[in-house]
């Protein structure tokens, strides 16, 4: 069996949320299963009051209602606890590169906390699965572990299942996958992007808009010719992480102005 080799903790995360819009939706449950290099496990699971109504369509998926989180802490109250718990951790999840991590970073920014992603490695178990088999979480659990995910869309159950799937993938694909986080992070790495929402990507070392009327154009060129576009983006409903990265580019341009 190709047991996962860890040089530092691997935090397997799963979020249940009010919806899928990173800019406007909120976390209502978070589970972190922290697997240590010695294979001991620490867990932190918490319901969160999102301070907004939970849509019926979302409740239909995860079963969490407004009354279930009415007395739960807000994210502002819980954020620092999770930020500290995730220190020095690499992060894994199921579709985490495209959803859980962007949502988590956005929530930290909303309460004035930064979540440093530099030097962290991200392993997306869904991407391994899709590259190898093309299925969903419940199907992945059945396929790799021969178990039924009876408590799907409970954050803790999903996070536990995700780690079990990862270990089963390493066993199944022992000849194709190296059992260390660095190799898995490289294997599941997405195209190079500047912000988590992928509104800005990097091509040949240049930041490029990846949406709208300026899609495919260099961000710096657009901001030079139409500086009002920066103001529009900062006022529009873009994720805070996108605005943060755009501001970094804009300030860098201003510093380099002759």
GROMACS .gro file of C-alpha atoms in nm:
model
  258
    1UNK     CA    1   0.000   0.000   0.000
    2UNK     CA    2   0.127   0.349  -0.088
    3UNK     CA    3   0.063   0.526   0.241
    4UNK     CA    4   0.072   0.902   0.209
    5UNK     CA    5   0.408   1.046   0.313
    6UNK     CA    6   0.374   1.367   0.511
    7UNK     CA    7   0.651   1.611   0.596
    8UNK     CA    8   0.408   1.850   0.766
    9UNK     CA    9   0.038   1.837   0.861
   10UNK     CA   10  -0.219   1.786   0.588
   11UNK     CA   11  -0.550   1.958   0.662
   12UNK     CA   12  -0.841   1.797   0.480
   13UNK     CA   13  -1.118   2.056   0.466
   14UNK     CA   14  -1.482   2.060   0.371
   15UNK     CA   15  -1.730   2.347   0.381
   16UNK     CA   16  -2.106   2.360   0.377
   17UNK     CA   17  -2.229   2.700   0.265
   18UNK     CA   18  -2.534   2.910   0.187
   19UNK     CA   19  -2.454   2.873  -0.183
   20UNK     CA   20  -2.173   2.860  -0.437
   21UNK     CA   21  -2.106   3.229  -0.502
   22UNK     CA   22  -1.773   3.303  -0.335
   23UNK     CA   23  -1.842   3.678  -0.336
   24UNK     CA   24  -2.182   3.666  -0.164
   25UNK     CA   25  -2.235   3.329   0.006
   26UNK     CA   26  -2.113   3.228   0.351
   27UNK     CA   27  -1.984   2.928   0.543
   28UNK     CA   28  -2.237   2.751   0.766
   29UNK     CA   29  -2.030   2.447   0.861
   30UNK     CA   30  -1.658   2.379   0.846
   31UNK     CA   31  -1.468   2.059   0.915
   32UNK     CA   32  -1.091   2.025   0.923
   33UNK     CA   33  -0.934   1.683   0.961
   34UNK     CA   34  -0.566   1.750   1.032
   35UNK     CA   35  -0.347   1.447   0.963
   36UNK     CA   36  -0.005   1.476   1.125
   37UNK     CA   37   0.319   1.330   0.988
   38UNK     CA   38   0.305   1.061   1.259
   39UNK     CA   39  -0.047   0.972   1.132
   40UNK     CA   40  -0.223   1.105   1.443
   41UNK     CA   41  -0.537   1.301   1.362
   42UNK     CA   42  -0.679   1.622   1.503
   43UNK     CA   43  -1.030   1.739   1.419
   44UNK     CA   44  -1.206   2.071   1.434
   45UNK     CA   45  -1.571   2.089   1.328
   46UNK     CA   46  -1.801   2.383   1.381
   47UNK     CA   47  -2.137   2.516   1.269
   48UNK     CA   48  -2.131   2.886   1.178
   49UNK     CA   49  -2.407   3.146   1.184
   50UNK     CA   50  -2.381   3.301   0.836
   51UNK     CA   51  -2.582   3.608   0.939
   52UNK     CA   52  -2.800   3.563   0.632
   53UNK     CA   53  -3.089   3.329   0.546
   54UNK     CA   54  -2.996   2.983   0.422
   55UNK     CA   55  -3.175   2.926   0.090
   56UNK     CA   56  -3.410   2.628   0.077
   57UNK     CA   57  -3.216   2.490  -0.220
   58UNK     CA   58  -2.900   2.478  -0.009
   59UNK     CA   59  -3.080   2.324   0.290
   60UNK     CA   60  -3.209   2.054   0.056
   61UNK     CA   61  -2.847   1.956  -0.012
   62UNK     CA   62  -2.685   1.966   0.333
   63UNK     CA   63  -2.990   1.967   0.563
   64UNK     CA   64  -2.879   2.269   0.768
   65UNK     CA   65  -3.156   2.520   0.845
   66UNK     CA   66  -3.153   2.873   0.983
   67UNK     CA   67  -3.260   2.749   1.327
   68UNK     CA   68  -2.972   2.499   1.332
   69UNK     CA   69  -2.715   2.779   1.328
   70UNK     CA   70  -2.908   3.053   1.510
   71UNK     CA   71  -2.699   3.009   1.826
   72UNK     CA   72  -2.375   2.919   1.648
   73UNK     CA   73  -2.078   3.157   1.648
   74UNK     CA   74  -2.032   3.393   1.355
   75UNK     CA   75  -1.732   3.349   1.129
   76UNK     CA   76  -1.577   3.661   1.283
   77UNK     CA   77  -1.586   3.484   1.619
   78UNK     CA   78  -1.450   3.153   1.487
   79UNK     CA   79  -1.209   3.265   1.215
   80UNK     CA   80  -0.892   3.310   1.418
   81UNK     CA   81  -0.937   2.968   1.581
   82UNK     CA   82  -0.938   2.802   1.237
   83UNK     CA   83  -0.662   3.024   1.105
   84UNK     CA   84  -0.436   2.907   1.388
   85UNK     CA   85  -0.545   2.544   1.344
   86UNK     CA   86  -0.443   2.560   0.977
   87UNK     CA   87  -0.101   2.715   1.037
   88UNK     CA   88   0.186   2.527   0.872
   89UNK     CA   89  -0.059   2.291   0.700
   90UNK     CA   90  -0.085   2.180   0.341
   91UNK     CA   91  -0.450   2.155   0.238
   92UNK     CA   92  -0.652   1.885   0.067
   93UNK     CA   93  -1.018   1.862  -0.020
   94UNK     CA   94  -1.272   1.757  -0.277
   95UNK     CA   95  -1.306   2.029  -0.541
   96UNK     CA   96  -1.115   2.241  -0.289
   97UNK     CA   97  -0.898   2.423  -0.542
   98UNK     CA   98  -1.204   2.572  -0.708
   99UNK     CA   99  -1.441   2.611  -0.415
  100UNK     CA  100  -1.341   2.540  -0.055
  101UNK     CA  101  -1.008   2.724  -0.058
  102UNK     CA  102  -1.137   3.033  -0.247
  103UNK     CA  103  -1.439   3.048  -0.012
  104UNK     CA  104  -1.220   3.010   0.297
  105UNK     CA  105  -0.977   3.281   0.184
  106UNK     CA  106  -1.268   3.511   0.104
  107UNK     CA  107  -1.425   3.459   0.447
  108UNK     CA  108  -1.095   3.539   0.619
  109UNK     CA  109  -1.065   3.859   0.416
  110UNK     CA  110  -1.420   3.962   0.510
  111UNK     CA  111  -1.325   3.969   0.878
  112UNK     CA  112  -0.993   4.142   0.819
  113UNK     CA  113  -0.766   3.837   0.844
  114UNK     CA  114  -0.518   3.724   0.584
  115UNK     CA  115  -0.471   3.356   0.510
  116UNK     CA  116  -0.125   3.309   0.365
  117UNK     CA  117  -0.132   3.060   0.078
  118UNK     CA  118   0.236   3.100  -0.010
  119UNK     CA  119   0.444   2.786   0.042
  120UNK     CA  120   0.131   2.577   0.100
  121UNK     CA  121   0.060   2.282  -0.123
  122UNK     CA  122  -0.296   2.208  -0.234
  123UNK     CA  123  -0.416   1.859  -0.320
  124UNK     CA  124  -0.755   1.835  -0.489
  125UNK     CA  125  -0.884   1.481  -0.451
  126UNK     CA  126  -1.165   1.549  -0.699
  127UNK     CA  127  -0.914   1.635  -0.968
  128UNK     CA  128  -0.725   1.310  -0.912
  129UNK     CA  129  -1.056   1.127  -0.936
  130UNK     CA  130  -1.167   1.312  -1.248
  131UNK     CA  131  -0.832   1.267  -1.417
  132UNK     CA  132  -0.849   0.897  -1.343
  133UNK     CA  133  -1.216   0.801  -1.335
  134UNK     CA  134  -1.451   1.102  -1.394
  135UNK     CA  135  -1.710   1.071  -1.112
  136UNK     CA  136  -1.868   1.237  -0.801
  137UNK     CA  137  -1.782   1.222  -0.427
  138UNK     CA  138  -2.035   0.951  -0.332
  139UNK     CA  139  -1.939   0.749  -0.640
  140UNK     CA  140  -1.571   0.803  -0.561
  141UNK     CA  141  -1.623   0.671  -0.208
  142UNK     CA  142  -1.800   0.363  -0.341
  143UNK     CA  143  -1.549   0.313  -0.622
  144UNK     CA  144  -1.230   0.349  -0.419
  145UNK     CA  145  -1.338   0.242  -0.069
  146UNK     CA  146  -1.639   0.020  -0.146
  147UNK     CA  147  -1.840   0.214   0.110
  148UNK     CA  148  -2.165   0.409   0.090
  149UNK     CA  149  -2.143   0.772   0.194
  150UNK     CA  150  -2.454   0.763   0.410
  151UNK     CA  151  -2.404   1.106   0.565
  152UNK     CA  152  -2.314   1.299   0.251
  153UNK     CA  153  -2.308   1.679   0.283
  154UNK     CA  154  -2.219   1.666   0.648
  155UNK     CA  155  -1.889   1.855   0.642
  156UNK     CA  156  -1.715   1.611   0.876
  157UNK     CA  157  -1.836   1.300   0.694
  158UNK     CA  158  -1.732   1.445   0.359
  159UNK     CA  159  -1.387   1.544   0.490
  160UNK     CA  160  -1.328   1.198   0.642
  161UNK     CA  161  -1.442   1.029   0.320
  162UNK     CA  162  -1.215   1.256   0.117
  163UNK     CA  163  -0.906   1.147   0.310
  164UNK     CA  164  -1.004   0.780   0.282
  165UNK     CA  165  -1.047   0.825  -0.094
  166UNK     CA  166  -0.705   0.991  -0.120
  167UNK     CA  167  -0.537   0.698   0.053
  168UNK     CA  168  -0.727   0.450  -0.164
  169UNK     CA  169  -0.622   0.642  -0.477
  170UNK     CA  170  -0.258   0.617  -0.373
  171UNK     CA  171  -0.296   0.241  -0.338
  172UNK     CA  172  -0.481   0.199  -0.667
  173UNK     CA  173  -0.245   0.421  -0.867
  174UNK     CA  174   0.076   0.329  -0.685
  175UNK     CA  175   0.266   0.306  -1.012
  176UNK     CA  176   0.138   0.645  -1.133
  177UNK     CA  177   0.117   0.862  -0.821
  178UNK     CA  178   0.393   0.940  -0.574
  179UNK     CA  179   0.271   0.920  -0.217
  180UNK     CA  180   0.387   1.262  -0.106
  181UNK     CA  181   0.207   1.593  -0.087
  182UNK     CA  182   0.443   1.784  -0.316
  183UNK     CA  183   0.391   1.537  -0.603
  184UNK     CA  184   0.015   1.529  -0.548
  185UNK     CA  185  -0.004   1.908  -0.538
  186UNK     CA  186   0.178   1.923  -0.871
  187UNK     CA  187  -0.047   1.652  -1.015
  188UNK     CA  188  -0.368   1.836  -0.918
  189UNK     CA  189  -0.236   2.187  -0.984
  190UNK     CA  190  -0.467   2.411  -1.183
  191UNK     CA  191  -0.364   2.647  -1.461
  192UNK     CA  192  -0.170   2.940  -1.318
  193UNK     CA  193  -0.403   3.202  -1.181
  194UNK     CA  194  -0.363   3.527  -0.988
  195UNK     CA  195  -0.687   3.526  -0.787
  196UNK     CA  196  -0.884   3.227  -0.665
  197UNK     CA  197  -1.191   3.323  -0.868
  198UNK     CA  198  -0.971   3.303  -1.180
  199UNK     CA  199  -1.078   3.644  -1.306
  200UNK     CA  200  -0.708   3.711  -1.362
  201UNK     CA  201  -0.466   3.447  -1.488
  202UNK     CA  202  -0.094   3.454  -1.556
  203UNK     CA  203   0.046   3.380  -1.900
  204UNK     CA  204   0.416   3.410  -1.979
  205UNK     CA  205   0.463   3.604  -1.658
  206UNK     CA  206   0.191   3.858  -1.740
  207UNK     CA  207  -0.143   3.910  -1.561
  208UNK     CA  208  -0.428   3.863  -1.808
  209UNK     CA  209  -0.799   3.932  -1.765
  210UNK     CA  210  -0.995   3.607  -1.790
  211UNK     CA  211  -1.348   3.748  -1.822
  212UNK     CA  212  -1.559   4.019  -1.981
  213UNK     CA  213  -1.485   4.257  -2.263
  214UNK     CA  214  -1.111   4.260  -2.188
  215UNK     CA  215  -1.069   3.885  -2.169
  216UNK     CA  216  -0.727   3.791  -2.305
  217UNK     CA  217  -0.581   4.140  -2.259
  218UNK     CA  218  -0.301   4.228  -2.020
  219UNK     CA  219  -0.435   4.377  -1.697
  220UNK     CA  220  -0.167   4.646  -1.688
  221UNK     CA  221  -0.241   4.755  -2.044
  222UNK     CA  222  -0.612   4.789  -1.967
  223UNK     CA  223  -0.551   4.983  -1.646
  224UNK     CA  224  -0.314   5.219  -1.827
  225UNK     CA  225  -0.556   5.293  -2.110
  226UNK     CA  226  -0.877   5.284  -1.901
  227UNK     CA  227  -0.797   5.350  -1.532
  228UNK     CA  228  -1.170   5.382  -1.463
  229UNK     CA  229  -1.196   5.004  -1.514
  230UNK     CA  230  -1.012   4.960  -1.185
  231UNK     CA  231  -1.270   5.177  -1.007
  232UNK     CA  232  -1.554   4.983  -1.165
  233UNK     CA  233  -1.413   4.648  -1.053
  234UNK     CA  234  -1.353   4.772  -0.700
  235UNK     CA  235  -1.717   4.884  -0.671
  236UNK     CA  236  -1.867   4.580  -0.846
  237UNK     CA  237  -1.955   4.246  -0.686
  238UNK     CA  238  -1.622   4.069  -0.729
  239UNK     CA  239  -1.464   3.854  -0.455
  240UNK     CA  240  -1.244   4.044  -0.211
  241UNK     CA  241  -0.950   3.826  -0.311
  242UNK     CA  242  -0.990   3.941  -0.674
  243UNK     CA  243  -0.999   4.304  -0.565
  244UNK     CA  244  -0.697   4.251  -0.343
  245UNK     CA  245  -0.489   4.109  -0.628
  246UNK     CA  246  -0.608   4.378  -0.871
  247UNK     CA  247  -0.507   4.645  -0.619
  248UNK     CA  248  -0.162   4.487  -0.583
  249UNK     CA  249  -0.115   4.510  -0.961
  250UNK     CA  250  -0.247   4.866  -0.969
  251UNK     CA  251  -0.020   4.983  -0.686
  252UNK     CA  252   0.279   4.812  -0.848
  253UNK     CA  253   0.205   5.007  -1.166
  254UNK     CA  254   0.182   5.334  -0.977
  255UNK     CA  255   0.516   5.271  -0.805
  256UNK     CA  256   0.684   5.207  -1.139
  257UNK     CA  257   0.538   5.517  -1.303
  258UNK     CA  258   0.810   5.755  -1.424
   0.00000   0.00000   0.00000
